[in-house]
XYZ file of C-alpha atoms in Angstrom:
762
model
C 69.847 52.282 106.286
C 71.333 52.084 109.757
C 73.769 49.237 109.185
C 74.383 48.483 105.514
C 77.408 50.348 104.150
C 78.442 51.136 107.721
C 81.664 49.997 109.501
C 79.969 47.733 112.053
C 82.215 45.796 114.447
C 82.230 42.021 113.988
C 79.676 40.331 116.197
C 82.218 37.834 117.534
C 85.073 40.313 117.934
C 85.168 40.364 121.743
C 84.902 36.587 122.070
C 87.871 36.144 119.764
C 90.153 38.782 121.255
C 89.441 37.624 124.810
C 90.259 34.004 123.987
C 86.863 32.421 124.468
C 86.749 28.683 123.595
C 85.106 28.824 120.186
C 87.258 26.658 117.900
C 87.014 22.945 117.120
C 89.785 21.747 119.414
C 88.460 23.943 122.255
C 85.168 22.105 122.094
C 86.364 18.513 121.649
C 85.800 16.202 124.656
C 88.931 15.534 126.682
C 88.513 11.756 126.398
C 88.546 11.687 122.579
C 90.638 9.061 120.873
C 93.597 10.731 119.219
C 93.715 9.905 115.505
C 96.846 10.038 113.375
C 97.822 8.745 109.955
C 100.975 6.886 109.012
C 102.164 8.477 105.778
C 104.021 7.181 102.767
C 107.731 7.994 102.410
C 107.484 7.312 98.662
C 105.900 9.274 95.810
C 104.739 6.186 93.921
C 104.562 2.849 95.696
C 102.384 -0.174 96.368
C 101.948 -1.794 99.760
C 103.231 -5.332 99.384
C 102.780 -6.214 103.018
C 101.717 -4.352 106.135
C 101.974 -5.713 109.685
C 100.029 -3.938 112.420
C 99.824 -6.605 115.149
C 102.526 -5.144 117.363
C 101.186 -1.646 116.893
C 97.646 -2.710 117.828
C 98.941 -4.286 121.054
C 100.571 -1.046 122.192
C 99.116 0.191 125.462
C 96.344 2.732 124.987
C 95.710 1.898 121.325
C 92.074 1.440 120.333
C 92.462 0.479 116.676
C 94.746 0.348 113.654
C 93.191 0.356 110.189
C 94.758 -0.367 106.789
C 93.513 -0.489 103.215
C 92.056 -3.936 103.961
C 89.558 -2.415 106.413
C 87.993 0.415 104.393
C 85.188 0.476 101.801
C 86.404 -0.041 98.250
C 84.255 2.760 96.928
C 85.967 5.753 95.348
C 84.990 9.317 96.196
C 86.276 12.881 96.023
C 87.204 15.173 98.910
C 86.317 18.287 96.880
C 83.551 20.354 98.444
C 81.551 21.239 95.356
C 77.903 21.461 94.432
C 76.349 18.955 92.053
C 77.236 18.175 89.370
C 80.551 17.139 90.932
C 83.185 17.910 88.324
C 86.079 16.493 90.341
C 86.699 12.803 89.634
C 86.009 10.078 92.160
C 89.598 8.883 92.557
C 90.181 8.345 96.300
C 89.774 5.623 98.869
C 90.045 6.285 102.601
C 93.169 4.102 102.513
C 94.620 2.682 99.316
C 97.170 0.009 98.593
C 98.545 2.290 95.862
C 100.316 5.318 97.378
C 100.569 8.280 95.051
C 102.630 10.963 96.814
C 104.993 11.419 99.722
C 102.523 11.893 102.573
C 99.721 9.714 101.235
C 97.818 7.767 103.908
C 99.119 4.269 104.710
C 97.307 3.457 107.966
C 95.026 5.049 110.555
C 95.961 4.755 114.226
C 93.720 5.818 117.116
C 94.557 5.740 120.786
C 93.982 7.286 124.182
C 96.991 9.596 124.016
C 99.252 11.167 121.454
C 102.238 9.375 122.969
C 100.601 5.979 122.559
C 99.643 6.713 118.946
C 103.147 7.918 118.081
C 104.643 4.780 119.621
C 102.217 2.513 117.738
C 102.896 4.205 114.412
C 106.595 3.383 114.759
C 105.686 -0.283 115.222
C 103.797 -0.632 111.946
C 105.933 -2.563 109.475
C 105.342 -1.877 105.787
C 106.969 -3.482 102.773
C 106.672 -1.215 99.747
C 107.100 -1.894 96.049
C 108.555 1.416 94.967
C 108.031 2.621 91.420
C 109.306 5.617 89.499
C 107.111 8.666 90.125
C 105.637 11.055 87.555
C 106.860 14.461 88.684
C 107.105 16.482 85.456
C 103.897 18.197 84.329
C 105.149 18.275 80.745
C 105.607 14.513 80.631
C 102.432 13.601 82.531
C 99.896 13.764 79.698
C 100.015 10.409 77.889
C 103.122 9.538 79.916
C 104.282 5.991 80.535
C 103.715 6.233 84.322
C 100.042 6.270 85.308
C 99.087 7.935 88.560
C 95.649 6.306 88.487
C 95.770 3.001 86.590
C 92.763 1.567 88.461
C 89.601 0.572 86.616
C 87.148 1.921 89.203
C 88.305 5.517 88.747
C 85.229 7.577 87.859
C 84.595 10.932 86.195
C 80.915 11.673 86.802
C 80.824 14.630 84.401
C 82.461 14.724 80.941
C 85.285 17.249 81.427
C 87.843 15.648 79.109
C 89.215 13.472 81.908
C 90.943 10.160 81.224
C 92.894 8.418 83.966
C 94.657 6.241 81.382
C 96.183 9.455 79.957
C 96.898 11.117 83.338
C 94.249 13.688 82.475
C 92.000 15.130 85.167
C 90.439 17.536 82.651
C 91.061 18.839 79.147
C 89.251 21.204 76.826
C 89.276 24.018 74.285
C 87.008 27.064 73.975
C 87.362 29.308 70.934
C 85.664 32.304 69.396
C 86.695 33.637 66.005
C 89.827 32.751 64.072
C 92.750 33.264 66.452
C 95.502 32.693 63.891
C 93.967 35.077 61.376
C 93.443 37.726 64.054
C 97.061 37.416 65.216
C 98.365 37.732 61.677
C 96.446 40.979 61.288
C 97.855 42.567 64.465
C 100.566 45.201 64.326
C 102.058 44.016 67.621
C 102.123 40.521 69.098
C 103.709 38.724 72.043
C 104.062 35.018 72.829
C 105.356 34.103 76.286
C 104.905 31.413 78.906
C 104.402 32.154 82.606
C 104.569 29.802 85.552
C 103.167 29.911 89.051
C 104.165 27.574 91.844
C 101.933 25.785 94.358
C 101.112 27.942 97.384
C 99.973 26.938 100.843
C 97.009 28.773 102.370
C 98.864 28.771 105.713
C 95.776 29.601 107.778
C 96.410 29.889 111.508
C 94.103 27.023 112.472
C 95.207 23.821 110.776
C 92.769 21.134 109.582
C 90.887 19.520 112.443
C 87.682 17.746 113.341
C 86.219 15.587 116.075
C 83.466 12.979 115.920
C 81.066 11.136 118.195
C 78.008 8.906 117.941
C 74.814 10.271 119.472
C 72.154 8.203 121.239
C 70.491 7.510 117.885
C 73.695 5.988 116.554
C 74.253 8.854 114.130
C 77.725 10.117 113.333
C 78.210 13.692 114.539
C 81.184 15.541 113.068
C 82.374 18.891 114.415
C 84.691 20.289 111.796
C 86.658 23.372 110.914
C 85.256 23.447 107.407
C 83.967 25.865 104.786
C 81.542 23.275 103.391
C 79.420 21.585 106.097
C 76.742 20.230 103.763
C 79.293 18.956 101.262
C 81.241 17.253 104.061
C 78.084 15.337 104.944
C 77.836 14.037 101.376
C 81.577 13.326 101.133
C 81.584 11.273 104.332
C 78.494 9.390 103.226
C 80.296 8.439 100.018
C 83.565 7.600 101.752
C 82.054 5.490 104.547
C 79.444 4.046 102.183
C 76.593 4.945 104.517
C 73.501 7.134 103.999
C 74.098 10.838 104.534
C 71.052 10.806 106.818
C 73.223 9.028 109.385
C 75.656 11.971 109.450
C 75.378 15.367 111.093
C 77.953 18.134 110.586
C 78.420 21.033 112.995
C 80.659 23.980 112.218
C 82.118 26.052 115.080
C 84.217 29.175 114.594
C 86.977 28.696 111.988
C 90.511 30.018 112.332
C 90.914 30.759 108.628
C 90.510 28.698 105.511
C 91.277 30.649 102.315
C 89.907 27.723 100.297
C 91.966 24.988 101.964
C 88.920 23.924 103.936
C 86.801 23.627 100.802
C 88.401 20.181 100.702
C 87.480 17.688 103.433
C 91.126 17.080 104.270
C 90.924 15.778 107.833
C 87.315 14.715 108.377
C 87.312 11.234 106.896
C 89.868 9.687 109.290
C 88.250 10.393 112.685
C 84.843 9.792 111.110
C 85.913 6.299 110.091
C 87.398 5.619 113.537
C 84.257 6.719 115.359
C 81.948 4.877 112.984
C 83.909 1.651 113.485
C 84.618 1.877 117.215
C 81.656 3.885 118.495
C 84.084 6.046 120.468
C 84.585 9.810 120.145
C 87.745 10.741 118.281
C 89.565 13.775 116.973
C 92.262 14.594 114.480
C 94.332 17.770 114.503
C 96.789 18.272 111.674
C 100.253 19.422 112.620
C 101.752 22.278 110.638
C 104.025 19.691 109.034
C 101.022 17.716 107.797
C 99.345 20.891 106.605
C 102.427 21.554 104.491
C 102.916 18.097 102.981
C 99.431 16.553 102.626
C 96.739 19.193 102.398
C 95.296 21.120 99.414
C 97.559 23.915 98.124
C 97.075 26.097 95.052
C 97.442 24.407 91.668
C 100.782 24.878 89.978
C 100.134 26.234 86.489
C 102.118 26.975 83.366
C 100.273 29.379 81.090
C 101.221 30.338 77.564
C 99.751 33.640 76.382
C 99.698 34.926 72.836
C 98.311 38.431 72.530
C 97.953 40.880 69.670
C 97.030 44.547 69.330
C 96.522 46.988 66.491
C 98.543 50.147 65.963
C 96.183 52.115 68.229
C 96.712 49.836 71.213
C 93.419 47.957 70.975
C 93.919 44.350 72.057
C 92.319 42.230 69.337
C 93.221 38.665 70.225
C 94.143 36.541 73.246
C 95.202 32.903 73.095
C 95.632 31.278 76.523
C 96.771 27.707 77.176
C 96.860 26.537 80.806
C 98.706 23.424 81.928
C 97.590 22.722 85.498
C 99.069 20.248 87.986
C 96.341 18.651 90.100
C 98.849 16.361 91.852
C 97.940 12.879 93.015
C 94.180 13.452 93.222
C 91.765 15.570 91.244
C 90.068 17.759 93.850
C 89.059 21.011 92.144
C 91.267 20.208 89.147
C 88.609 20.588 86.426
C 87.182 23.784 87.934
C 90.180 25.885 88.998
C 91.659 25.748 85.510
C 88.541 27.316 84.009
C 89.013 30.528 85.936
C 92.566 30.913 84.628
C 91.071 31.741 81.235
C 87.559 32.985 81.891
C 88.571 35.635 84.424
C 91.631 36.889 82.512
C 90.465 36.966 78.894
C 87.323 38.862 79.917
C 89.424 41.831 81.056
C 89.826 42.918 77.412
C 86.560 43.877 75.819
C 87.492 44.507 72.171
C 88.619 40.989 71.250
C 87.898 39.859 67.711
C 89.034 36.336 68.581
C 90.109 34.366 71.626
C 91.005 30.817 72.474
C 91.262 29.157 75.864
C 92.702 25.646 75.973
C 93.755 23.640 78.994
C 95.046 20.339 80.278
C 94.927 19.321 83.947
C 97.355 16.500 84.647
C 97.899 14.017 87.442
C 101.389 13.805 88.969
C 102.876 12.094 92.031
C 102.909 15.149 94.286
C 100.585 16.450 96.977
C 97.061 16.919 95.629
C 96.124 20.521 94.921
C 92.832 22.158 95.851
C 91.062 25.466 96.299
C 92.908 28.618 97.265
C 91.574 32.159 97.240
C 91.388 33.294 93.628
C 90.842 29.706 92.473
C 92.780 29.734 89.211
C 92.012 33.341 88.313
C 95.118 34.373 90.256
C 97.354 32.286 88.004
C 95.630 33.330 84.791
C 95.576 37.027 85.615
C 99.281 36.951 86.451
C 99.985 35.524 83.011
C 97.656 37.729 80.951
C 98.400 40.971 82.797
C 102.138 40.300 82.454
C 101.703 39.623 78.738
C 99.722 42.837 78.254
C 102.547 44.793 79.887
C 105.006 43.109 77.548
C 102.763 44.083 74.652
C 102.620 47.692 75.884
C 106.422 47.789 76.191
C 106.757 46.554 72.627
C 104.422 49.327 71.494
C 106.087 51.980 73.637
C 102.769 52.645 75.361
C 102.108 53.451 79.014
C 100.681 50.252 80.582
C 97.929 52.287 82.228
C 96.931 53.673 78.850
C 96.627 50.289 77.143
C 94.315 49.171 79.936
C 92.242 52.336 79.738
C 91.649 51.582 76.061
C 90.638 47.963 76.637
C 89.236 47.529 80.160
C 85.726 46.260 80.995
C 83.006 48.896 80.939
C 79.421 48.720 82.163
C 77.195 47.253 79.469
C 80.179 46.279 77.326
C 81.250 42.702 76.421
C 83.050 40.339 78.772
C 84.669 37.907 76.302
C 84.855 34.258 77.469
C 82.904 35.106 80.633
C 79.846 32.970 80.046
C 77.990 33.914 83.226
C 77.490 37.506 82.042
C 78.050 38.294 78.347
C 78.225 41.982 79.274
C 79.238 43.719 82.497
C 76.027 44.472 84.433
C 77.796 46.883 86.788
C 81.326 48.191 86.497
C 83.457 51.148 87.596
C 86.829 49.824 86.417
C 87.554 53.144 84.692
C 87.012 54.991 87.973
C 89.149 52.462 89.821
C 92.003 53.023 87.355
C 91.743 56.795 87.559
C 91.698 56.763 91.359
C 94.608 54.307 91.601
C 96.642 56.400 89.183
C 95.975 59.452 91.343
C 96.809 57.689 94.616
C 100.065 56.252 93.250
C 101.051 59.500 91.540
C 101.662 57.294 88.511
C 102.636 59.939 85.967
C 105.503 61.142 88.153
C 106.764 57.694 89.204
C 106.364 55.716 85.968
C 108.409 53.849 84.864
C 111.110 54.113 87.554
C 113.169 56.410 89.718
C 116.854 55.832 90.520
C 117.342 56.525 94.213
C 121.081 57.190 93.791
C 122.125 54.709 96.486
C 122.276 51.554 94.410
C 118.528 51.138 94.663
C 115.837 51.834 92.111
C 112.078 52.132 92.462
C 109.589 51.079 89.815
C 105.817 51.002 89.556
C 103.511 48.451 87.984
C 99.796 48.086 87.359
C 97.327 45.241 86.915
C 93.575 44.790 86.570
C 91.500 41.921 87.906
C 87.986 40.564 88.008
C 86.426 37.604 89.757
C 82.852 36.338 90.105
C 80.015 36.499 92.607
C 79.046 32.861 93.210
C 78.787 30.183 90.522
C 75.813 31.107 88.359
C 73.008 28.580 88.293
C 74.866 26.271 90.696
C 75.597 27.767 94.104
C 72.772 27.990 96.618
C 72.427 30.302 99.587
C 70.014 29.581 102.406
C 68.626 31.653 105.275
C 66.055 31.049 107.990
C 64.525 34.066 109.732
C 62.374 33.535 112.831
C 60.557 35.950 115.128
C 61.021 34.925 118.774
C 58.462 35.477 121.522
C 60.400 38.413 123.020
C 60.433 40.299 119.722
C 63.974 39.295 118.812
C 64.944 37.429 115.656
C 66.981 34.319 115.031
C 68.890 34.206 111.770
C 69.818 30.654 110.831
C 72.521 30.273 108.220
C 74.047 27.383 106.318
C 77.099 29.304 105.162
C 80.385 29.406 107.018
C 82.049 32.381 108.679
C 85.752 31.551 108.446
C 86.931 34.896 109.763
C 85.526 36.958 106.912
C 82.753 38.372 109.072
C 79.875 37.009 107.007
C 77.793 36.413 110.158
C 78.122 40.134 110.861
C 77.431 41.197 107.275
C 74.327 39.028 106.977
C 73.085 40.323 110.340
C 73.550 43.881 109.006
C 71.415 43.029 105.991
C 68.740 41.428 108.174
C 68.710 44.317 110.638
C 68.076 46.886 107.934
C 65.484 44.693 106.232
C 63.588 44.277 109.514
C 64.255 47.873 110.676
C 65.624 46.662 113.977
C 68.913 46.783 115.840
C 71.636 44.228 115.222
C 71.535 43.393 118.931
C 68.012 42.145 118.294
C 69.239 39.488 115.844
C 70.804 36.236 117.017
C 72.893 34.465 114.374
C 73.514 30.757 114.848
C 76.151 28.747 113.021
C 75.853 25.709 110.873
C 74.227 22.473 111.952
C 73.256 20.371 108.941
C 70.305 18.921 110.861
C 68.581 22.282 111.323
C 70.323 24.919 109.193
C 68.941 25.797 105.763
C 70.928 24.231 102.940
C 73.821 26.348 101.708
C 76.595 25.380 99.316
C 79.172 26.841 101.689
C 81.637 29.686 101.856
C 83.563 29.606 98.614
C 83.407 30.979 95.059
C 82.888 34.493 96.438
C 79.265 33.551 97.059
C 78.325 34.384 100.640
C 77.433 38.082 100.702
C 75.955 38.020 97.208
C 74.017 34.737 97.231
C 73.242 34.093 100.906
C 72.724 37.827 101.427
C 69.962 37.738 98.824
C 68.394 34.735 100.579
C 68.448 36.734 103.829
C 66.701 39.664 102.137
C 64.025 37.420 100.656
C 63.419 35.688 103.991
C 63.103 39.051 105.726
C 60.674 40.369 103.130
C 58.388 37.377 103.582
C 58.651 37.545 107.378
C 57.660 41.224 107.292
C 54.606 40.224 105.262
C 53.647 37.594 107.845
C 54.176 40.013 110.742
C 51.930 42.521 108.995
C 49.301 39.853 108.370
C 49.148 38.795 112.020
C 49.323 42.392 113.231
C 46.447 43.338 110.934
C 44.387 40.469 112.332
C 45.076 41.677 115.871
C 44.020 45.203 114.875
C 40.929 44.017 113.046
C 42.222 45.502 109.787
C 43.146 44.144 106.400
C 46.800 43.584 105.611
C 46.660 46.286 102.919
C 45.763 48.870 105.546
C 48.722 48.365 107.888
C 52.333 49.506 107.986
C 55.311 48.010 109.839
C 58.154 50.245 111.039
C 60.189 47.538 112.768
C 58.615 48.178 116.171
C 54.888 48.440 115.543
C 52.274 47.355 113.059
C 49.924 50.293 112.750
C 46.649 51.165 111.091
C 45.901 54.843 111.462
C 45.992 55.645 115.166
C 45.808 51.997 116.187
C 48.991 49.979 116.585
C 50.304 46.763 118.066
C 53.875 46.204 119.157
C 56.237 43.651 117.649
C 56.624 41.988 121.059
C 52.841 41.569 121.329
C 52.761 40.075 117.843
C 55.596 37.737 118.828
C 53.684 36.565 121.911
C 50.539 36.109 119.836
C 52.607 33.925 117.529
C 52.950 31.403 120.371
C 49.287 31.246 121.436
C 46.240 30.320 119.388
C 48.024 31.238 116.189
C 48.091 29.407 112.864
C 50.425 31.792 111.040
C 54.047 30.712 111.051
C 56.422 33.540 111.961
C 59.429 31.745 110.532
C 60.624 31.841 106.933
C 63.260 29.825 105.100
C 64.443 31.050 101.743
C 66.866 29.577 99.243
C 68.474 31.586 96.467
C 70.575 30.719 93.448
C 71.621 33.455 91.045
C 71.305 32.974 87.276
C 74.259 35.325 86.776
C 77.623 35.914 88.429
C 78.273 39.661 88.273
C 82.019 40.257 88.510
C 83.644 42.647 90.954
C 86.591 44.604 89.533
C 89.877 45.909 90.880
C 92.963 47.877 89.926
C 96.190 47.310 91.820
C 99.377 49.362 91.588
C 102.653 48.403 93.213
C 105.759 50.460 93.921
C 108.798 48.298 94.550
C 112.352 49.083 95.567
C 115.059 46.847 94.120
C 118.652 46.690 95.306
C 120.558 46.456 92.016
C 123.500 44.722 93.644
C 121.636 41.971 95.509
C 118.311 41.829 93.704
C 116.481 42.194 97.018
C 112.976 43.538 96.391
C 110.587 45.282 98.760
C 107.049 46.455 98.184
C 107.175 50.073 99.310
C 103.607 51.023 98.472
C 100.555 49.189 97.213
C 97.415 50.934 96.041
C 94.154 49.046 95.509
C 90.866 50.442 94.280
C 87.941 48.041 94.270
C 84.478 47.888 92.743
C 82.559 45.372 94.853
C 79.211 47.027 94.296
C 77.960 48.362 97.619
C 80.384 47.441 100.425
C 78.003 46.116 103.075
C 80.652 46.682 105.742
C 83.457 49.005 104.528
C 85.764 48.058 107.406
C 85.516 44.349 106.687
C 85.830 44.999 102.948
C 88.979 46.978 103.607
C 90.656 44.321 105.747
C 89.621 41.656 103.237
C 91.419 43.681 100.586
C 94.504 44.231 102.707
C 94.715 40.550 103.640
C 94.349 39.397 100.040
C 97.056 41.792 98.915
C 99.456 40.487 101.571
C 98.817 36.931 100.392
C 99.410 38.060 96.819
C 102.688 39.694 97.831
C 103.723 36.396 99.404
C 102.912 34.526 96.195
C 104.803 37.091 94.128
C 107.998 37.349 96.171
C 108.412 34.600 98.764
C 106.295 31.455 98.585
C 107.845 28.587 96.650
C 106.866 24.957 97.181
C 109.778 22.835 96.005
C 110.088 19.084 95.523
C 113.148 16.856 95.484
C 113.804 14.457 92.621
C 111.978 11.829 94.701
C 108.888 13.951 95.247
C 109.674 15.052 98.812
C 108.519 18.563 99.742
C 111.428 20.653 100.937
C 109.226 23.390 102.415
C 107.628 21.392 105.225
C 107.544 24.118 107.876
C 107.475 27.889 108.201
C 111.240 27.768 108.568
C 111.488 26.833 104.888
C 108.173 28.092 103.541
C 108.243 31.852 103.900
C 105.080 33.913 104.119
C 105.177 37.697 104.536
C 104.722 39.315 107.915
C 103.756 42.905 108.587
C 107.452 43.791 108.564
C 107.835 42.514 104.992
C 105.300 44.833 103.391
C 105.111 48.581 103.047
C 101.998 50.717 102.902
C 98.787 49.158 101.641
C 96.222 51.777 100.719
C 92.687 50.781 99.799
C 89.826 52.737 98.277
C 86.478 51.862 96.739
C 84.648 53.050 93.662
C 81.238 51.562 94.136
C 78.882 50.469 91.427
C 75.346 49.302 92.164
C 74.650 45.694 91.270
C 70.892 45.352 90.822
C 70.935 41.588 91.341
C 72.805 41.757 94.666
C 71.632 42.601 98.189
C 71.599 46.391 98.542
C 73.693 46.521 95.341
C 76.528 44.320 96.655
C 78.899 42.047 94.755
C 81.696 39.864 96.080
C 85.157 40.871 97.289
C 86.769 37.893 99.037
C 88.786 36.360 96.179
C 89.240 39.302 93.826
C 91.686 41.054 96.111
C 94.473 38.470 95.779
C 94.586 38.698 91.985
C 96.524 41.917 91.220
C 99.729 41.766 93.338
C 101.567 39.118 91.286
C 101.350 40.877 87.907
C 101.574 44.384 89.381
C 104.771 43.505 91.256
C 106.252 41.645 88.282
C 105.499 44.635 86.084
C 107.017 47.016 88.646
C 110.193 44.923 88.852
C 110.473 45.043 85.057
C 110.036 48.809 84.993
C 112.669 49.177 87.722
C 115.288 46.792 86.333
C 114.408 45.769 82.792
C 114.176 42.156 83.984
C 110.991 40.300 83.120
C 110.427 37.457 85.595
C 107.898 35.026 84.158
C 108.103 32.377 86.869
C 107.019 33.094 90.410
C 108.253 33.803 92.988
C 110.360 36.789 91.927
C 113.541 36.016 93.842
C 116.677 38.155 94.177
C 118.620 35.506 92.215
C 116.305 35.784 89.223
C 116.578 39.555 89.208
C 120.371 39.638 89.492
C 120.849 36.970 86.838
C 118.411 38.790 84.569
C 120.246 42.081 85.001
C 123.559 40.415 84.199
C 122.055 38.829 81.103
C 120.695 42.181 79.951
C 124.101 43.812 80.503
C 125.846 41.076 78.522
C 123.416 41.413 75.634
C 123.877 45.186 75.600
C 127.668 44.939 75.236
């Protein structure tokens, strides 16, 4: 192999670093109508009256739309494959406003100044009602977020809008209560994670125009082009065949753009007016009305025998989907399935959950997709169990961790681990951190103390039996190849990785492969870039397309040589039969003249399993005992992602995920006022870590070989955010004796915890 498992530079690297116009707003026509949305100042209100006449007469204004102008057909903005588990609970504009920031009216005009002026002239009379802001009171509460009768759950997931339930369920194996009663050691604690913003550099944005066939063309910064086409068809109540989605380069997504946050508004404007339009979210809008991580409260009961074998896990997740149900039924599943499965000896387990509606910003997909919350809770609880037993937290994990061929409890996609080097990851991380010398803490003698913590994690590789990857491989007349993809490169480098796979399959150079981005009219269908699916699922589709194309090249080459296809070989440059050979370029030319053999192959792949990647993370933190200030001094990560197709990209994926996890653990805290107003509406209030806020991040790999993946690869994109929260929380406990069960771990919580411990000791 010349490219796979090699640190190849990203194919678009030079274009990006030299500032080439590649992003959505770079490409939008200069004469686009500017689209903005007037947003609700109330968390729960009804529009009694709305006057737009003065606004519509403002100079430069093309249109003003209200709830009276839109289709009364509910839909979801969640970019998910059929069956759509998220409820159909939205309208483009609704008379009932369900959170501060909900859409009241759409305004489009020739300039931003004109639109801003018109928005101020819209007069709205609201009937304000008390909002539902408490997740504990939401289920069966007396305030309904969605009282409407045309609310629709297309799949039975335990949803009931008349109970404020977006989803509810219980999964159980064995007798949990009996297993707990037989354990020598048990713990029962509740952990809470806050909403987190993805905070990608490029905010939500899209532009639209009608082509000469009258079809709606949407250029969008999205992870889900094919799903956006369906979503807009539902929202506008028009056939999807009238819609075309194009995806340019994306300036980050991290799951936020798995929800069609911005597309529907300019699409509606263009469809109604026939004029091109664009919408670019401000950072303020991205903070108050986008698709952040689901807030979750997770109760964990765990039990172990006297030897440290974890025998039972009972996990209950209470998830806050906010005002709308995008991704609500699906994120919660990972909070249990990806955390319980980390402990292979379970005699019994139970996973129960409720996903509730509240009058806050709707949540959505964020890297880790529920596993991050669940793993924080379970890995914290296991450390608390180890402390109760007086056992090294590394040791308890060594006794219980996933092993190749061993059970993965509650992980339905693979009852046993098909490939796994978690034991090697733990051993290597322990070595890199110098765990035995540093555990549990070291007093620095200057009022500061350093502690270490550990956590395990696993994720998935696509959604088994659901996600679809597509690839189109074509031989061009000059002997080059075009690789058509339906997946989305959002900065991860998947275009590069898939080109590496294709180059090695075709035994050619990467320079000989042209990768083109997504156009739903001509690209092969692909679910999109989410669920850790791209390298694993679309990569397999690329391999299968290349294999078939090689067969066709050999068939045509054999015909040109007057031989049978069984007699020829193809080395990437020539098809040969003994001493006779014909070049690839000659075959390519023959493919355009008097030929009936198609030298283009489209392949679609959907995996029946979702082999999990595995990871061990270890954090060393330094805590100032006087102020509670905490810094991550060192972070060690060892990852099993199967074969890393591109080790450099795998490494930076890991580093980036860890930084996001550090932010979730220590800094990021979405807060609401008693009226449902977000206090963290800019980067002045919502703190994310910079390079100056983190210490060393050291990454290593312990590769397994996943037989079902391309060249033995599994996923890596989401896994890498899952260990920092529990590892840091565990390190803080080892350093200070303070167990913080609600993120973020702030200096105030540490200081107050230390004072409480001192008072109890007196």
